[in-house]
Coordinates of C-alpha atoms in Angstrom, one line a residue:
X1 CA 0.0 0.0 0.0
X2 CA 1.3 3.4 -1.3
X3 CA 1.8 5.6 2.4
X4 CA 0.5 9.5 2.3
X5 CA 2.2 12.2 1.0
X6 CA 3.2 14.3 4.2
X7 CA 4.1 17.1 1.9
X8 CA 0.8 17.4 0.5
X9 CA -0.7 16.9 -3.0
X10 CA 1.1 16.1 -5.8
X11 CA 2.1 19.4 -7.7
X12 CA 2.9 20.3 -11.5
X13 CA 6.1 18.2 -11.9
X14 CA 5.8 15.8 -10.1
X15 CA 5.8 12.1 -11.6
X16 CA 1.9 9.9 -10.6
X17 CA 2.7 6.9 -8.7
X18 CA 1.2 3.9 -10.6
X19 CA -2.1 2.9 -8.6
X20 CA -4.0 -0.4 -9.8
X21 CA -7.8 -0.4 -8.5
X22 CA -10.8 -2.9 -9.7
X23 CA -12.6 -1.2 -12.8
X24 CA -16.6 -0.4 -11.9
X25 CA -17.3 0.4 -15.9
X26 CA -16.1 -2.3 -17.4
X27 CA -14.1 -5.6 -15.9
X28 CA -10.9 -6.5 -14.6
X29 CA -8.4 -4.4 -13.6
X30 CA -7.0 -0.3 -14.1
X31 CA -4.0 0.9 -13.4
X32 CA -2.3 4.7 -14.3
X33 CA 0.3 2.9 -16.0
X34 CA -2.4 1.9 -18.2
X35 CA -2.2 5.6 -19.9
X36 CA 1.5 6.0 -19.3
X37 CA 3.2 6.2 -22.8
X38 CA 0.3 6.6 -24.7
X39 CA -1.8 9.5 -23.9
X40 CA -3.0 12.3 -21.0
X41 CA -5.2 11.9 -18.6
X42 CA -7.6 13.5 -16.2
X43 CA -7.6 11.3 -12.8
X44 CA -10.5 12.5 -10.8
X45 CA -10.1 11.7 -6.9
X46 CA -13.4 11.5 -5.1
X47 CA -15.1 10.3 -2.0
X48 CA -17.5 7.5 -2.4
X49 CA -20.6 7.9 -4.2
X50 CA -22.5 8.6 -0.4
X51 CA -20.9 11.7 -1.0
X52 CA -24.0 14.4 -2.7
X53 CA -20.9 16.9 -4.2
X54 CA -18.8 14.2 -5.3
X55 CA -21.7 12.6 -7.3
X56 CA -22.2 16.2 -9.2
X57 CA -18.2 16.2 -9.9
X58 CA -18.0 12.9 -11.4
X59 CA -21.1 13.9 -14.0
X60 CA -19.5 17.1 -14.4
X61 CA -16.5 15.3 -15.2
X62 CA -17.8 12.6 -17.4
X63 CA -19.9 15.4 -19.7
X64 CA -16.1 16.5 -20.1
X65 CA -15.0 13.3 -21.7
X66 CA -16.1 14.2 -25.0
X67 CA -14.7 17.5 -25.4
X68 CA -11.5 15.6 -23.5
X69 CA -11.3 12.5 -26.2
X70 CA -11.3 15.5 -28.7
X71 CA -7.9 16.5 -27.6
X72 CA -6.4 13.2 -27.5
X73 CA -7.1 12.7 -23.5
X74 CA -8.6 10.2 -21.6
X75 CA -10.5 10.0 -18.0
X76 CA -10.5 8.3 -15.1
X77 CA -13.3 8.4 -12.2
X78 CA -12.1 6.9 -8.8
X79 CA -14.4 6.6 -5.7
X80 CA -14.2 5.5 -2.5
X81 CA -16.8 3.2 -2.4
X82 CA -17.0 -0.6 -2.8
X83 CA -16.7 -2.0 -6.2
X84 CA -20.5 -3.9 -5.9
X85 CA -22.2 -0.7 -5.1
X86 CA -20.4 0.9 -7.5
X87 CA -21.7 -1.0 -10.0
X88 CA -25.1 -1.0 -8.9
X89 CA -25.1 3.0 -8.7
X90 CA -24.0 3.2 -12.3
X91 CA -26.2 0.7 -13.6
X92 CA -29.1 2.8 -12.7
X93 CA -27.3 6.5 -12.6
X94 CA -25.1 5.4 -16.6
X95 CA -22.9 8.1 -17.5
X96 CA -22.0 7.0 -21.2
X97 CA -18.4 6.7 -21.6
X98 CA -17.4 6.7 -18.2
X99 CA -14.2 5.2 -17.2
X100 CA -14.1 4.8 -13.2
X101 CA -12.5 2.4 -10.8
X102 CA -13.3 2.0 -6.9
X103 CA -10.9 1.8 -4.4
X104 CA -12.8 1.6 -0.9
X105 CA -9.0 1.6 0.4
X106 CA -8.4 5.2 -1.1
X107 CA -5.0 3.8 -1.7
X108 CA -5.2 6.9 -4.8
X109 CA -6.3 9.3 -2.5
X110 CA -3.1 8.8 -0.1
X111 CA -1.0 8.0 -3.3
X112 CA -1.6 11.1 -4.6
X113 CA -1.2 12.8 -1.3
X114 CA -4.6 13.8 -0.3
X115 CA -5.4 14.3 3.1
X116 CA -8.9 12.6 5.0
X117 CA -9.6 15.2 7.5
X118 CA -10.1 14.7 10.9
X119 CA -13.4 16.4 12.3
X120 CA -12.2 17.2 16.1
X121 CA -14.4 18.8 18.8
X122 CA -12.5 22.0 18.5
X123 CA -9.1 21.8 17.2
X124 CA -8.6 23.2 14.0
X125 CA -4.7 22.6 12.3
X126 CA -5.8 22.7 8.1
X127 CA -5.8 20.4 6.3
X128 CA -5.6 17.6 8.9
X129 CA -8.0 18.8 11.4
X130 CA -10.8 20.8 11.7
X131 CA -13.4 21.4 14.9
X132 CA -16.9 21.2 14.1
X133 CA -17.7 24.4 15.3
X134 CA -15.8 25.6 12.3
X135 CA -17.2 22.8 9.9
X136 CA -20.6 24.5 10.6
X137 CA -20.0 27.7 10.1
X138 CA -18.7 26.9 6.4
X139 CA -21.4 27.8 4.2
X140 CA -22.1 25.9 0.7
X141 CA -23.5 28.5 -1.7
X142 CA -25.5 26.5 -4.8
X143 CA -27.9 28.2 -5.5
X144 CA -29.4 26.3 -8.6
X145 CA -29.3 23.5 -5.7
X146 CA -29.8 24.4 -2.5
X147 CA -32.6 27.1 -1.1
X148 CA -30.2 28.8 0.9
X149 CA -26.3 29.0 1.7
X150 CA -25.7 25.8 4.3
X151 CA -23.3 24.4 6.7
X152 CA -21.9 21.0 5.0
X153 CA -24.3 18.5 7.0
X154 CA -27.1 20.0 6.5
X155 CA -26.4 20.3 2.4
X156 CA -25.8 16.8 2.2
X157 CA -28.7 16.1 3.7
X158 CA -31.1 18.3 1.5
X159 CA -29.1 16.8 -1.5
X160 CA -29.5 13.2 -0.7
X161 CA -33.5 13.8 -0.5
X162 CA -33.3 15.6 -3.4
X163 CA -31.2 12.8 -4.8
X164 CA -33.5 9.9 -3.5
X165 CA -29.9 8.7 -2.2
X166 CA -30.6 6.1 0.6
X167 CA -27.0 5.2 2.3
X168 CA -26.6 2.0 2.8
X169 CA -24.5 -0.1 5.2
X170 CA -21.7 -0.1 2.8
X171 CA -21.4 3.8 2.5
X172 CA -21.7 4.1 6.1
X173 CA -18.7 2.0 6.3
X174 CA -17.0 4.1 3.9
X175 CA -18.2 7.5 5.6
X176 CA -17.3 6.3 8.8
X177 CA -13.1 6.3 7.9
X178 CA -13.4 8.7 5.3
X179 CA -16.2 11.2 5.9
X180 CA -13.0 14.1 6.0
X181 CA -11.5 12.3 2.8
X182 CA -10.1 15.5 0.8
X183 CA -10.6 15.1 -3.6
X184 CA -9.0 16.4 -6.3
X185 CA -8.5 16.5 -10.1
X186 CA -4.8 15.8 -11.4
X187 CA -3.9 16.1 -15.3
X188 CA -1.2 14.0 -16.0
X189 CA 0.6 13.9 -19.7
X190 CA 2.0 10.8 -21.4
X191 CA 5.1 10.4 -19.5
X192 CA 3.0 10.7 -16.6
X193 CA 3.5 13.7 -15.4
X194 CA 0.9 16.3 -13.4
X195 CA 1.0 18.9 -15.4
X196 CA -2.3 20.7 -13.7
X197 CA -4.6 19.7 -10.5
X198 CA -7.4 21.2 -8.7
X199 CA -7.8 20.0 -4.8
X200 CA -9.4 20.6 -1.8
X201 CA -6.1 21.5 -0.5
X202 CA -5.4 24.9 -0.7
X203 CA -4.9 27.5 2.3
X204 CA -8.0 29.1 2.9
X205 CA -10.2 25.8 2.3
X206 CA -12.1 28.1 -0.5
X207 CA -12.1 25.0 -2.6
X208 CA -14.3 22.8 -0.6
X209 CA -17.0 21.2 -2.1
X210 CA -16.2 22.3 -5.4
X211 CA -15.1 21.6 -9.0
X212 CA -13.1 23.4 -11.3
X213 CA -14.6 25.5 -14.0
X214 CA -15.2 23.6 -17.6
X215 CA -13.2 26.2 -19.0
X216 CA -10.0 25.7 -16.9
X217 CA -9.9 21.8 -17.4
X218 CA -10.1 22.2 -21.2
X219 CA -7.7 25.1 -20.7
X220 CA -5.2 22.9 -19.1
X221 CA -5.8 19.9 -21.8
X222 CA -5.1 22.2 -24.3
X223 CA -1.7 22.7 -22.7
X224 CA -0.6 18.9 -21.9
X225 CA -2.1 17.6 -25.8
X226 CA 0.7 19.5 -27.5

């Protein structure tokens, strides 16, 4: 098992470690190498599929894959959730096209050095840590989604019920080691290589809960196909 990146998340420069997780889209086995050597592509990080933002990011990311193929890079989808139920969820929620793998372990997540945050009574040290006093008082602005800006909880909530999302025994399992599991986006070239990323990681936490523009993703695969 690949250990966490104390340093943080992988950065422009930096060479992908090769992760191999169980394919939910199609069978066997995919691994980063995979791409190595042949083309670019976009490795999307997420928490498991309990997870109401994460489940907007991955469709935002799979419309993308068009546009993406276009300029000669592929796609990958990884969630922390267990491979059955990951199949299950996609065979009723199909995203054509999409190429995702599970890893329940979030072996990637660490791989790519990603922390899973640590909700504490009140301690706050970013990005390990973080009291729930603060937790609440973060505010998720959507307003095509949500009535009203709302702490984290109470956002997943309304967007399960919105979703008709019923947790299950397996996402609780999931949620109960990674609730705090930070995501990202990591745009690797040929040679392997990240040549752009979006995380959760950043400073100020203003990227919580959210995915890059359209725009900048087929900003940066305009960079890494030539």
């Amino acid at each position: 098992m690949v250990e966490y990146r104390s340093t943080g998340p992988l950065q422009p420069g930096d060479r992908a470690p090769n992760v191999v997780l169980d394919a939910i889209t199609q069978e066997g086995k995919i691994a980063i190498d995979d791409f190595r050597g042949h083309k670019p592509v976009l490795v999307g990080l997420f928490r498991g599929l309990h997870c109401p933002f994460c489940r907007r990011h991955i469709a935002a990311m799979a419309q993308l894959k068009g546009a993406l193929n276009e300029k000669g890079v592929e796609s990958l989808t990884v969630v922390n959730t267990p491979i059955e139920r990951a199949r299950l969820y996609f065979r009723y929620h199909p995203l054509p096209n999409l190429l995702a793998a599970a890893d329940p372990e979030r072996i990637s997540h660490r791989a790519f050095g990603l922390p899973n945050l640590e909700f504490t009574e009140n301690e706050d040290d970013w990005p390990r840590k973080v009291g729930m006093q603060s937790a609440m008082s973060m505010r998720i602005d959507m307003p095509e989604e949500l009535p009203e800006p709302m702490d984290p909880f109470a956002a997943s909530e309304y967007l399960d019920k919105k979703d008709e999302y019923e947790i299950t025994d397996e996402d609780n399992r999931m949620i109960a080691t990674g609730m705090g599991q930070m995501v990202g986006q990591f745009l690797l070239d040929r040679d392997g290589v990240v040549r752009w990323c979006f995380t959760e990681v950043t400073p100020d936490g203003r990227n919580m809960f959210r995915a890059p523009a359209p725009e900048e993703v087929m900003s940066a695969a305009s960079q890494v196909a030539h």
